[in-house]
Amino acid sequence: MTWKQVNKIRRRTNGSWNLEEVVYYRLWRLEKASMEKKEVEEQMELSTWKPCLWSCAVKALSSDPLSIMAAPASSSATNIMLAIYEKKTVAVDLYRPLRNYIVFNYSEREAQNLEDDLETLKEMRNNIERSSAADSLPARRDLLQNYFKALTAVESRFPISPDKDHVNSVTFTWHDAFKNKNKASQQNIHLEKAAILFNLGAVHSQIGLTFDRSTVEGRRQASHSFIAAAGAFAFLRDNAATKASIGSSTTVDVSVECAGMLERLMLAQAQECVFENTIAKGSTPGVCSKISRQVGLYYEEALAALNVAPLTQHFDKTWLSHVQLKAALFYAEACYRYSLELHEKEEIAEEIARIKSGIGALTDAKKSSPKGAAQQILDAINKLETNLNRNLERAMKENDRVYLMRVPQASSLQPLPAFAMVKPLNMNEVLDASKDKMFASLVPDSSAKALSRYTEMVDDIIRTQAEKLQQGSELARVSLKEMNLPDSILALEGHSVLPTALWEDVEAVQISGGPAGLEGELQQLRDLKRVNHELLVQTEELLQKEAVEDGQFRTQFGTRWTRPQSATLTKNLQDRLNRFAGNLKQAAESDVKIERSVRENMALMSILDRRPIESALPTLAKPIMSLDANEDAVVGTLKQSLRQLETLGAQRAGLEDMLKDMKRKDDILPKLMTSTGSYEDLFRKEIAKYNQICEEISQNLQAQEQLLIHIQGQNRQFAGTFNIEDYKAACEKCYKHIEAAVAKYREIKENINEGLKFYVTLQDAITSVKQQCSDFVMTRSIQCREMMEDVQRQMSGLSFQDGKNSGNNNNNNNNNYNYPSAAPPQRPSSQPESAPRPPYYHHHQQQPPQPPPSVYAQAQHHPPPPQQQPPYGVPQQQPPPPYHGGSPYPPPQQQGGQQPPAGGYEYGQPAYPGWRGPYYNNAQQTQQQPGSFPRPPYTVSNPYPPNQSGYYKQ
């Protein structure tokens, strides 16, 4: 015992006790408490409470024997609870009337499509009618919930009323649950929905009584069932009771008053289960008192409803007795628990007053309550009353001997504190029919029009808010651009940036190789020019070799060598080779101009090779001299403001996405179809969910407006500190330099690409001509061998007859030979049948003719003056400009047809009767059109035509 406790006792006894007396009194209390240990244990009736409460008693004895009192078990240990019986109904046919309505107002096909829904509805109604005790309560609960959702779908699509245009052949009849002889019949769906909600609450209450409330888990599950029952009765009171009570035919059990009373009763029983678990867990007396008091308040509210019309004469007296005794029991229980807490605080006077108040409540309840109450409740009241009287006696003795405190009147006490642990279950989600697919294809015109109107309202909100967001972002972008932000800050940190369009141009240049890659492309031009030159030389060498061989045989055999000379047959090929040579010559001149342009402009374009290109930009540095040295502070403040502005922009992007997502998910049609109230009320409720995001958008824009004002002031200070104007001028100069370099690079690049394209096309054309020359040489070689055999037979010592015959044959062959020309044959229709045949030979040459020199070689070694006509008959036509405005080197045309060879020779006739070589066959199959040779890119007299590119204008 501490001196603090001794002084406390002295203060309460006005110092009349000395220390010795206090010690003796404490020892007496300890001895008395130990003697009462057995008595306390006998009062513990529930095994679940005994360990907990006894541990509390032992702890109290060891700490302060003066504060020990009996802690008996709760008087509600043997309590009983109530369940509600279901309402009974009369059979009704929904299938036929609803199907007829669909056929009449929609179509027979629609009725066939909804056959399954009609059958399901019919089956559910039949199961409701066939209620029996053998049915599973959870299954019954699910049936009632599904049928209520089906009725909600029916209500919005099938108007049930006596009206002739409505479903007027359906009448719902239900009996009163508490007075079965009373019944109500109505030709509307409101009575049906109210009865189903009543039965749903009744089934939940019955489920609550099925759990074993001697265990913690059983009491928890029972509490949940009573909470669900309270939710069903609350939903009935708020949504269906008023509509079902309209008219002369109605019952009291579905009235607003009865539904409210049943809700309070179910909440009282749910809170009672929580109180039992609280006692079992060994909670403090103060907590137990609050929970017990709330149980009593729920019972008191239910009792008040039972004592007024229309319920006062509707329920049996046992209902009134049960509720009245429960209300008094739990009020007294709260007083008892609260008195234990007061005793621990040594507030003996109020403890005595609370105990007397509880005893008085129990006494009045037993006197005034009707007879018929359950014996378990009466036993609990008697036990609690015994405990209260014993504690009252003990408290009064202590007060008389030790505390001597004045006991206040019960009317002067504050109300006992209460704490609600339960509330009705929200049945809106449980009974939500918007996700149900029954009769979903039936959309009345009123619902469709309402949906269209709501969609327009939502679209208007989305459009207005999206425009505000876009305007805010555009305002921020324009304002920052005017202030040259954040480019100025980046430049100060060494991270200068180019304008987006110019940066993209530079990136494209660097990806394509940049100025440093132009040398490689020029080398490609040189390589392609060399390849074309070699092909041209090889082709001319083929023709020259064949002409030399033909001249040697002509010299050897004289007049017997009767085939035409090679120079006559290859004239067309030589003309084409001449044109190719001219093309190459003028292309080489253009290549020289390109290379010169690259050398002259490399210094200008070299800036494009800087990587990154931003390294070529001027930098923004701190001033060399500063008076107040506040540059860092100025920059830091401006950076922070820019970060805040960036955060606001990110928030706007998120808000815009949120708006779009809300609109995408906003499907109000199911709610329209299940709504039974005004569409305007539903619209206001649904549109309200956009209010919060609209408010956030408004706040974001206001914050940005204020922030931009601060940034403008900070930027003016920044510009004055770092001399931004000179930096801007230097940047503009650098931008123009880069733009000029990009333009020049593109011009040169375009000319090089045109040159590459020309060389590739020319190479294909020369390759084709080379193949024709190879075929020509092969054919002439075959003819040469055959003619040599004929000449050798003539010169051998054959018989005169053979010689004569041979001579005749030779004369015939002379008339039939047609040696090939250098060009493929014309179509048969283009050559008249009366064309004269050429003779075997025209004259006898004592010396073999010298082959004509290579025209390309002549062009290479003795080029004509620039202002003279070329010696190889270039057509006098004005070509397109080189490397710009079109292909600089016009590609050779397809080898579809050629001009007929000069001299009138036909190419394609057999060398002698009966002989046909592969070249002739190929020539006959591939008829060609005139103009198969490429036109030269430029004329010698004016190698660069008037329509020049910017490059040639330099």
Coordinates of C-alpha atoms in Angstrom, one line a residue, residues 392-921:
L392 CA -25.3 -2.4 -3.9
E393 CA -25.1 -3.7 -0.4
R394 CA -21.3 -3.9 -0.5
A395 CA -21.0 -0.5 -2.0
M396 CA -23.3 1.1 0.6
K397 CA -21.3 -0.5 3.4
E398 CA -18.0 0.8 2.0
N399 CA -19.5 4.2 1.6
D400 CA -20.9 4.3 5.2
R401 CA -17.6 3.1 6.7
V402 CA -14.9 4.6 4.5
Y403 CA -16.0 7.1 1.9
L404 CA -19.0 8.7 3.5
M405 CA -20.0 10.2 0.1
R406 CA -23.4 11.7 -0.8
V407 CA -25.3 9.5 -3.3
P408 CA -26.9 11.6 -6.2
Q409 CA -30.4 11.2 -7.5
A410 CA -30.9 9.0 -10.5
S411 CA -32.5 11.9 -12.4
S412 CA -29.4 13.9 -12.0
L413 CA -27.1 11.3 -13.7
Q414 CA -25.8 11.8 -17.2
P415 CA -27.2 9.2 -19.8
L416 CA -25.1 6.1 -20.0
P417 CA -22.7 6.2 -23.0
A418 CA -23.6 3.9 -25.9
F419 CA -21.7 2.6 -28.9
A420 CA -23.3 1.1 -32.0
M421 CA -21.4 -1.8 -33.4
V422 CA -23.9 -2.7 -36.2
K423 CA -25.9 -1.0 -38.9
P424 CA -28.3 -2.2 -41.6
L425 CA -26.7 -3.9 -44.6
N426 CA -26.8 -1.8 -47.7
M427 CA -29.1 -3.8 -50.0
N428 CA -28.7 -1.6 -53.1
E429 CA -25.8 -3.7 -54.3
V430 CA -27.4 -7.0 -53.3
L431 CA -30.6 -6.2 -55.1
D432 CA -29.1 -4.2 -58.0
A433 CA -30.9 -5.4 -61.2
S434 CA -28.8 -3.3 -63.6
K435 CA -26.4 -6.2 -64.2
D436 CA -29.2 -8.7 -64.8
K437 CA -29.8 -9.7 -68.4
M438 CA -33.5 -10.6 -68.1
F439 CA -35.6 -8.9 -70.8
A440 CA -32.5 -6.9 -71.8
S441 CA -33.6 -6.7 -75.4
L442 CA -36.8 -4.8 -74.5
V443 CA -36.0 -1.1 -74.4
P444 CA -39.1 1.1 -74.1
D445 CA -39.1 4.4 -76.1
S446 CA -39.0 6.4 -72.8
S447 CA -35.8 4.7 -71.7
A448 CA -34.1 5.2 -75.1
K449 CA -35.0 8.9 -75.1
A450 CA -33.8 9.3 -71.6
L451 CA -30.5 7.5 -72.4
S452 CA -30.0 9.9 -75.4
R453 CA -30.6 12.9 -73.3
Y454 CA -28.2 11.7 -70.6
T455 CA -25.5 10.9 -73.2
E456 CA -25.8 14.5 -74.5
M457 CA -25.4 15.8 -71.0
V458 CA -22.3 13.7 -70.4
D459 CA -20.8 14.7 -73.8
D460 CA -21.4 18.3 -73.1
I461 CA -19.5 18.0 -69.8
I462 CA -16.6 16.0 -71.4
R463 CA -16.3 18.5 -74.3
T464 CA -16.4 21.5 -72.0
Q465 CA -13.8 20.2 -69.6
A466 CA -11.5 18.8 -72.4
E467 CA -11.5 22.3 -74.1
K468 CA -10.5 23.8 -70.8
L469 CA -7.7 21.4 -70.4
Q470 CA -6.4 22.0 -73.9
Q471 CA -6.6 25.7 -73.5
G472 CA -4.7 25.5 -70.3
S473 CA -1.9 23.4 -71.9
E474 CA -1.8 25.7 -74.9
L475 CA -1.6 28.8 -72.7
A476 CA 1.3 27.3 -70.8
R477 CA 3.1 26.3 -74.0
V478 CA 2.8 29.7 -75.6
S479 CA 3.7 31.6 -72.5
L480 CA 6.9 29.5 -72.0
K481 CA 7.8 30.0 -75.7
E482 CA 7.5 33.7 -75.4
M483 CA 9.8 33.6 -72.4
N484 CA 12.2 31.2 -74.1
L485 CA 11.8 28.7 -71.4
P486 CA 13.0 26.2 -70.5
D487 CA 15.5 26.6 -73.3
S488 CA 17.3 29.3 -71.5
I489 CA 17.7 27.2 -68.3
L490 CA 19.0 24.3 -70.4
A491 CA 21.5 26.5 -72.2
L492 CA 22.8 27.7 -68.9
E493 CA 23.4 24.1 -67.9
G494 CA 25.1 23.3 -71.2
H495 CA 22.1 21.5 -72.7
S496 CA 21.1 23.8 -75.5
V497 CA 18.3 22.6 -77.8
L498 CA 17.5 23.2 -81.4
P499 CA 14.0 24.0 -82.6
T500 CA 12.1 20.8 -83.2
A501 CA 11.8 21.1 -87.0
L502 CA 15.5 22.0 -87.5
W503 CA 16.6 19.2 -85.1
E504 CA 14.6 16.7 -87.2
D505 CA 16.3 18.0 -90.4
V506 CA 19.7 17.6 -88.9
E507 CA 18.9 14.2 -87.6
A508 CA 17.8 13.1 -91.1
V509 CA 21.1 14.4 -92.5
Q510 CA 23.2 12.6 -89.9
I511 CA 21.3 9.4 -90.4
S512 CA 22.0 9.5 -94.2
G513 CA 25.7 9.9 -93.5
G514 CA 26.2 13.6 -93.2
P515 CA 28.8 15.7 -95.1
A516 CA 31.5 13.2 -94.1
G517 CA 29.7 10.5 -96.0
L518 CA 29.6 12.4 -99.3
E519 CA 33.1 11.3 -100.2
G520 CA 32.0 7.7 -100.1
E521 CA 29.1 8.5 -102.4
L522 CA 31.3 10.4 -104.8
Q523 CA 33.6 7.3 -104.9
Q524 CA 30.5 5.3 -105.9
L525 CA 30.0 7.7 -108.8
R526 CA 33.6 7.1 -109.9
D527 CA 33.3 3.4 -109.6
L528 CA 30.1 3.3 -111.6
K529 CA 31.6 5.5 -114.3
R530 CA 34.6 3.3 -114.5
V531 CA 32.4 0.2 -114.8
N532 CA 30.4 1.8 -117.6
H533 CA 33.6 2.8 -119.4
E534 CA 35.0 -0.7 -119.2
L535 CA 31.7 -2.2 -120.5
L536 CA 31.7 0.2 -123.4
V537 CA 35.3 -0.6 -124.3
Q538 CA 34.6 -4.3 -124.1
T539 CA 31.6 -4.0 -126.4
E540 CA 33.5 -2.0 -129.0
E541 CA 36.4 -4.5 -128.9
L542 CA 34.0 -7.3 -129.7
L543 CA 32.8 -5.5 -132.9
Q544 CA 36.3 -4.5 -133.9
K545 CA 37.6 -8.1 -133.5
E546 CA 34.8 -9.5 -135.6
A547 CA 35.4 -6.8 -138.3
V548 CA 39.1 -7.6 -138.4
E549 CA 38.4 -11.3 -138.9
D550 CA 35.8 -10.6 -141.6
G551 CA 38.4 -8.4 -143.5
Q552 CA 41.0 -11.1 -143.3
F553 CA 38.7 -13.8 -144.8
R554 CA 37.5 -11.3 -147.4
T555 CA 41.2 -10.7 -148.4
Q556 CA 41.9 -14.5 -148.4
F557 CA 38.9 -15.6 -150.5
G558 CA 38.3 -12.6 -152.6
T559 CA 35.1 -12.7 -154.6
R560 CA 34.1 -16.0 -153.1
W561 CA 33.6 -14.3 -149.7
T562 CA 30.2 -13.0 -150.5
R563 CA 28.7 -12.0 -147.1
P564 CA 28.2 -8.3 -146.3
Q565 CA 30.9 -6.3 -144.5
S566 CA 30.7 -6.0 -140.7
A567 CA 30.8 -2.2 -140.8
T568 CA 27.6 -2.2 -142.8
L569 CA 25.8 -4.5 -140.4
T570 CA 26.9 -2.9 -137.1
K571 CA 26.1 0.7 -138.0
N572 CA 23.1 0.8 -135.6
L573 CA 25.1 -0.7 -132.8
Q574 CA 27.9 1.8 -133.4
D575 CA 25.4 4.6 -133.3
R576 CA 24.1 3.5 -129.9
L577 CA 27.6 3.1 -128.5
N578 CA 28.4 6.6 -129.8
R579 CA 25.4 7.9 -127.8
F580 CA 26.5 6.0 -124.7
A581 CA 30.0 7.5 -125.0
G582 CA 28.5 11.0 -125.2
N583 CA 26.5 10.3 -122.1
L584 CA 29.5 9.2 -120.2
K585 CA 31.5 12.2 -121.3
Q586 CA 28.8 14.7 -120.2
A587 CA 28.2 12.8 -117.0
A588 CA 31.9 13.0 -116.1
E589 CA 31.6 16.8 -116.5
S590 CA 28.7 16.9 -114.1
D591 CA 30.6 14.7 -111.6
V592 CA 33.4 17.3 -111.7
K593 CA 31.0 20.0 -110.8
I594 CA 29.5 18.0 -107.9
E595 CA 33.0 17.3 -106.5
R596 CA 33.9 21.0 -106.8
S597 CA 30.7 21.9 -105.0
V598 CA 31.4 19.5 -102.2
R599 CA 34.9 20.9 -101.7
E600 CA 33.7 24.5 -101.8
N601 CA 30.9 24.0 -99.3
M602 CA 32.5 21.5 -97.0
A603 CA 33.3 24.2 -94.5
L604 CA 29.7 25.3 -94.5
M605 CA 28.3 21.8 -94.1
S606 CA 30.9 20.6 -91.6
I607 CA 28.6 21.8 -88.7
L608 CA 26.2 19.0 -89.6
D609 CA 28.8 16.4 -88.5
R610 CA 28.9 17.7 -84.9
R611 CA 27.4 15.1 -82.6
P612 CA 25.3 16.0 -80.8
I613 CA 24.4 18.9 -83.0
E614 CA 23.6 20.9 -79.8
S615 CA 27.3 21.1 -79.1
A616 CA 27.5 23.6 -82.0
L617 CA 25.1 26.0 -80.4
P618 CA 26.3 29.0 -78.3
T619 CA 26.3 28.6 -74.6
L620 CA 24.8 30.8 -71.9
A621 CA 27.2 31.6 -69.0
K622 CA 27.1 33.4 -65.8
P623 CA 28.2 37.1 -65.9
I624 CA 31.9 37.6 -65.3
M625 CA 31.2 40.2 -62.6
S626 CA 28.2 40.3 -60.3
L627 CA 27.2 42.8 -57.7
D628 CA 25.0 40.7 -55.4
A629 CA 26.0 37.2 -56.5
N630 CA 22.4 36.0 -56.5
E631 CA 22.5 34.2 -59.9
D632 CA 22.1 30.7 -58.3
A633 CA 19.1 31.9 -56.3
V634 CA 17.4 33.3 -59.4
V635 CA 18.0 30.1 -61.3
G636 CA 16.9 27.9 -58.5
T637 CA 13.6 29.8 -58.0
L638 CA 12.8 29.7 -61.7
K639 CA 13.6 26.0 -61.9
Q640 CA 11.3 25.2 -59.0
S641 CA 8.4 27.1 -60.6
L642 CA 9.0 25.3 -63.9
R643 CA 8.8 22.0 -62.1
Q644 CA 5.6 23.0 -60.5
L645 CA 4.2 24.0 -63.9
E646 CA 5.3 20.6 -65.3
T647 CA 3.5 18.8 -62.4
L648 CA 0.3 20.8 -63.2
G649 CA 0.6 19.7 -66.9
A650 CA 0.9 16.0 -65.9
Q651 CA -2.1 16.4 -63.6
R652 CA -4.2 17.8 -66.6
A653 CA -3.2 14.8 -68.7
G654 CA -4.3 12.4 -66.0
L655 CA -7.6 14.3 -65.5
E656 CA -8.3 14.1 -69.2
D657 CA -7.7 10.4 -69.3
M658 CA -9.9 10.0 -66.2
L659 CA -12.7 11.9 -68.0
K660 CA -12.5 9.6 -71.0
D661 CA -12.4 6.5 -68.9
M662 CA -15.4 7.7 -66.8
K663 CA -17.4 8.3 -70.0
R664 CA -16.4 4.9 -71.4
K665 CA -17.6 3.1 -68.3
D666 CA -20.7 5.2 -67.8
D667 CA -23.4 2.9 -69.0
I668 CA -26.7 4.2 -67.5
L669 CA -29.1 2.1 -69.6
P670 CA -29.4 -0.8 -67.1
K671 CA -30.1 1.7 -64.3
L672 CA -32.7 3.5 -66.5
M673 CA -34.4 0.1 -67.2
T674 CA -34.6 -0.7 -63.4
S675 CA -35.3 2.8 -62.3
T676 CA -38.8 3.3 -60.7
G677 CA -38.5 7.0 -59.9
S678 CA -38.0 10.2 -61.9
Y679 CA -35.4 10.2 -64.6
E680 CA -34.4 13.7 -63.5
D681 CA -33.4 12.4 -60.1
L682 CA -31.4 9.6 -61.6
F683 CA -29.7 12.1 -64.0
R684 CA -28.7 14.4 -61.2
K685 CA -27.3 11.5 -59.2
E686 CA -25.3 10.1 -62.1
I687 CA -24.0 13.5 -63.3
A688 CA -22.9 14.3 -59.8
K689 CA -20.1 11.8 -60.1
Y690 CA -18.4 14.2 -62.6
N691 CA -18.5 17.1 -60.2
Q692 CA -15.3 16.2 -58.4
I693 CA -13.2 15.9 -61.5
C694 CA -14.6 19.1 -62.8
E695 CA -13.6 20.8 -59.6
E696 CA -10.1 19.4 -59.8
I697 CA -9.8 20.7 -63.4
S698 CA -10.9 24.2 -62.3
Q699 CA -8.4 24.2 -59.4
N700 CA -5.6 23.1 -61.7
L701 CA -6.2 25.9 -64.2
Q702 CA -6.4 28.5 -61.4
A703 CA -3.1 27.3 -59.9
Q704 CA -1.5 27.4 -63.4
E705 CA -2.6 30.9 -64.0
Q706 CA -1.1 32.1 -60.7
L707 CA 2.1 30.2 -61.3
L708 CA 2.6 31.7 -64.8
I709 CA 2.4 35.2 -63.3
H710 CA 5.1 34.3 -60.9
I711 CA 7.2 32.7 -63.7
Q712 CA 7.0 35.8 -65.8
G713 CA 8.4 37.9 -63.0
Q714 CA 11.1 35.4 -62.2
N715 CA 12.0 35.2 -65.9
R716 CA 12.4 39.0 -66.2
Q717 CA 14.9 38.9 -63.3
F718 CA 16.7 35.9 -64.9
A719 CA 16.9 37.7 -68.3
G720 CA 18.4 40.8 -66.7
T721 CA 20.9 38.8 -64.8
F722 CA 22.3 36.6 -67.7
N723 CA 22.0 39.0 -70.7
I724 CA 19.5 36.8 -72.6
E725 CA 19.2 39.1 -75.6
D726 CA 22.8 38.6 -76.8
Y727 CA 22.4 34.9 -76.3
K728 CA 19.2 34.9 -78.5
A729 CA 21.0 36.7 -81.3
A730 CA 23.8 34.2 -81.3
C731 CA 21.4 31.4 -81.4
E732 CA 19.5 32.8 -84.3
K733 CA 22.8 33.2 -86.3
C734 CA 23.7 29.6 -85.5
Y735 CA 20.2 28.4 -86.6
K736 CA 20.6 30.2 -90.0
H737 CA 24.0 28.6 -90.5
I738 CA 22.6 25.1 -89.8
E739 CA 19.6 25.8 -92.1
A740 CA 21.9 26.8 -95.0
A741 CA 24.1 23.8 -94.4
V742 CA 21.1 21.5 -94.5
A743 CA 19.8 23.1 -97.7
K744 CA 23.2 22.8 -99.4
Y745 CA 23.7 19.2 -98.3
R746 CA 20.3 18.2 -99.6
E747 CA 21.0 19.8 -103.0
I748 CA 24.4 18.0 -103.3
K749 CA 22.8 14.8 -102.1
E750 CA 20.0 15.0 -104.6
N751 CA 22.5 15.5 -107.5
I752 CA 24.6 12.6 -106.3
N753 CA 21.5 10.3 -106.1
E754 CA 20.5 11.3 -109.7
G755 CA 24.0 10.5 -110.9
L756 CA 24.0 7.1 -109.2
K757 CA 20.6 6.4 -110.7
F758 CA 21.9 7.4 -114.2
Y759 CA 25.0 5.2 -114.0
V760 CA 23.0 2.2 -112.9
T761 CA 20.5 2.7 -115.7
L762 CA 23.3 3.3 -118.3
Q763 CA 25.1 0.1 -117.1
D764 CA 21.9 -1.9 -117.7
A765 CA 21.6 -0.4 -121.2
I766 CA 25.3 -1.0 -122.1
T767 CA 25.0 -4.6 -120.8
S768 CA 22.0 -5.2 -123.0
V769 CA 23.9 -3.9 -126.1
K770 CA 26.9 -5.9 -125.2
Q771 CA 24.8 -9.0 -125.2
Q772 CA 23.4 -8.1 -128.6
C773 CA 26.9 -7.7 -129.9
S774 CA 28.0 -11.0 -128.4
D775 CA 25.0 -12.7 -130.2
F776 CA 25.9 -10.9 -133.4
V777 CA 29.5 -12.1 -133.2
M778 CA 28.5 -15.6 -132.5
T779 CA 26.1 -15.7 -135.4
R780 CA 28.7 -14.3 -137.8
S781 CA 31.2 -16.9 -136.5
I782 CA 28.8 -19.7 -137.4
Q783 CA 28.2 -18.2 -140.8
C784 CA 31.9 -17.9 -141.3
R785 CA 32.5 -21.6 -140.7
E786 CA 29.7 -22.7 -143.0
M787 CA 30.8 -20.3 -145.8
M788 CA 34.4 -21.5 -145.5
E789 CA 33.2 -25.1 -146.0
D790 CA 31.3 -24.1 -149.1
V791 CA 34.3 -22.2 -150.5
Q792 CA 36.7 -25.1 -149.8
R793 CA 34.3 -27.5 -151.6
Q794 CA 34.3 -25.2 -154.6
M795 CA 38.1 -25.0 -154.6
S796 CA 38.6 -28.8 -154.3
G797 CA 39.0 -31.1 -157.2
L798 CA 35.4 -32.1 -157.5
S799 CA 33.6 -33.3 -160.7
F800 CA 32.5 -30.9 -163.3
Q801 CA 28.9 -32.0 -162.7
D802 CA 29.3 -31.3 -159.0
G803 CA 30.9 -28.0 -159.8
K804 CA 28.0 -27.2 -162.2
N805 CA 25.4 -28.2 -159.7
S806 CA 27.3 -26.4 -157.0
G807 CA 27.5 -23.3 -159.2
N808 CA 23.7 -23.4 -159.7
N809 CA 23.2 -23.8 -156.0
N810 CA 25.6 -21.0 -155.4
N811 CA 23.6 -18.8 -157.7
N812 CA 20.4 -19.8 -155.8
N813 CA 22.1 -19.1 -152.5
N814 CA 23.3 -15.8 -153.7
N815 CA 19.7 -14.9 -154.3
N816 CA 18.6 -16.2 -150.9
Y817 CA 21.3 -15.1 -148.5
N818 CA 20.4 -12.2 -146.2
Y819 CA 23.2 -11.5 -143.7
P820 CA 22.3 -10.3 -140.3
S821 CA 22.4 -6.6 -139.5
A822 CA 23.4 -5.1 -136.2
A823 CA 19.7 -4.6 -135.2
P824 CA 16.9 -7.1 -134.5
P825 CA 14.4 -7.5 -137.4
Q826 CA 11.3 -5.4 -137.9
R827 CA 7.9 -7.0 -137.7
P828 CA 7.0 -8.9 -140.9
S829 CA 4.2 -6.4 -141.6
S830 CA 6.7 -3.6 -141.7
Q831 CA 8.8 -5.1 -144.5
P832 CA 7.2 -5.3 -147.9
E833 CA 7.5 -8.5 -149.8
S834 CA 8.9 -6.7 -152.8
A835 CA 12.0 -5.4 -151.0
P836 CA 15.1 -6.1 -153.1
R837 CA 17.6 -8.7 -152.0
P838 CA 21.2 -7.5 -151.5
P839 CA 23.9 -9.2 -153.6
Y840 CA 26.6 -11.4 -152.2
Y841 CA 29.1 -8.6 -152.5
H842 CA 29.4 -5.1 -153.9
H843 CA 33.1 -5.0 -154.9
H844 CA 36.2 -6.9 -154.6
Q845 CA 38.8 -5.5 -152.2
Q846 CA 42.4 -6.5 -152.8
Q847 CA 43.3 -5.3 -149.3
P848 CA 41.2 -6.0 -146.3
P849 CA 39.3 -3.0 -145.1
Q850 CA 40.6 -1.4 -141.9
P851 CA 38.1 -1.7 -139.0
P852 CA 36.6 1.6 -138.0
P853 CA 38.3 3.0 -134.9
S854 CA 36.5 3.0 -131.6
V855 CA 34.1 5.9 -131.5
Y856 CA 34.3 5.9 -127.7
A857 CA 38.1 5.9 -128.0
Q858 CA 37.8 8.8 -130.5
A859 CA 35.6 10.6 -128.0
Q860 CA 38.2 10.0 -125.2
H861 CA 41.3 10.9 -127.1
H862 CA 40.0 13.6 -129.5
P863 CA 36.9 15.1 -127.8
P864 CA 35.2 17.7 -130.0
P865 CA 35.1 21.3 -128.9
P866 CA 32.3 22.1 -126.5
Q867 CA 30.6 24.4 -129.0
Q868 CA 30.7 21.9 -132.0
Q869 CA 28.5 19.0 -132.9
P870 CA 29.8 15.6 -131.9
P871 CA 31.1 13.4 -134.7
Y872 CA 28.9 10.5 -133.8
G873 CA 25.5 11.9 -134.8
V874 CA 23.9 12.8 -131.5
P875 CA 20.3 13.8 -132.1
Q876 CA 19.9 17.5 -131.8
Q877 CA 17.3 17.5 -128.9
Q878 CA 17.3 19.4 -125.7
P879 CA 17.7 17.0 -122.8
P880 CA 16.4 17.7 -119.2
P881 CA 18.8 19.4 -116.8
P882 CA 21.4 17.1 -115.3
Y883 CA 21.1 16.0 -111.6
H884 CA 18.1 18.2 -110.9
G885 CA 14.6 18.5 -112.0
G886 CA 14.6 15.0 -113.3
S887 CA 17.1 12.4 -114.1
P888 CA 20.4 14.0 -115.1
Y889 CA 21.2 11.0 -117.4
P890 CA 18.1 9.9 -119.2
P891 CA 17.9 6.1 -118.8
P892 CA 18.1 4.0 -122.0
Q893 CA 14.8 3.0 -123.3
Q894 CA 13.6 -0.6 -123.3
Q895 CA 15.0 -2.7 -126.1
G896 CA 11.6 -3.2 -127.5
G897 CA 12.4 -2.2 -131.1
Q898 CA 15.1 -0.6 -133.3
Q899 CA 15.3 1.5 -136.4
P900 CA 15.9 -0.6 -139.5
P901 CA 19.5 -0.9 -140.4
A902 CA 21.0 1.5 -142.9
G903 CA 21.5 0.1 -146.3
G904 CA 18.2 -1.9 -146.4
Y905 CA 19.6 -5.2 -145.1
E906 CA 17.3 -7.5 -143.4
Y907 CA 18.4 -9.3 -140.3
G908 CA 16.7 -12.6 -139.6
Q909 CA 16.9 -14.5 -142.9
P910 CA 18.8 -17.8 -143.1
A911 CA 22.4 -17.8 -144.1
Y912 CA 21.7 -20.4 -146.7
P913 CA 18.6 -22.4 -147.6
G914 CA 17.5 -24.7 -144.7
W915 CA 19.8 -23.1 -142.0
R916 CA 18.3 -21.2 -138.9
G917 CA 20.6 -20.1 -136.1
P918 CA 19.6 -19.4 -132.5
Y919 CA 20.2 -15.6 -132.9
Y920 CA 17.7 -15.4 -135.8
N921 CA 15.1 -17.3 -133.8

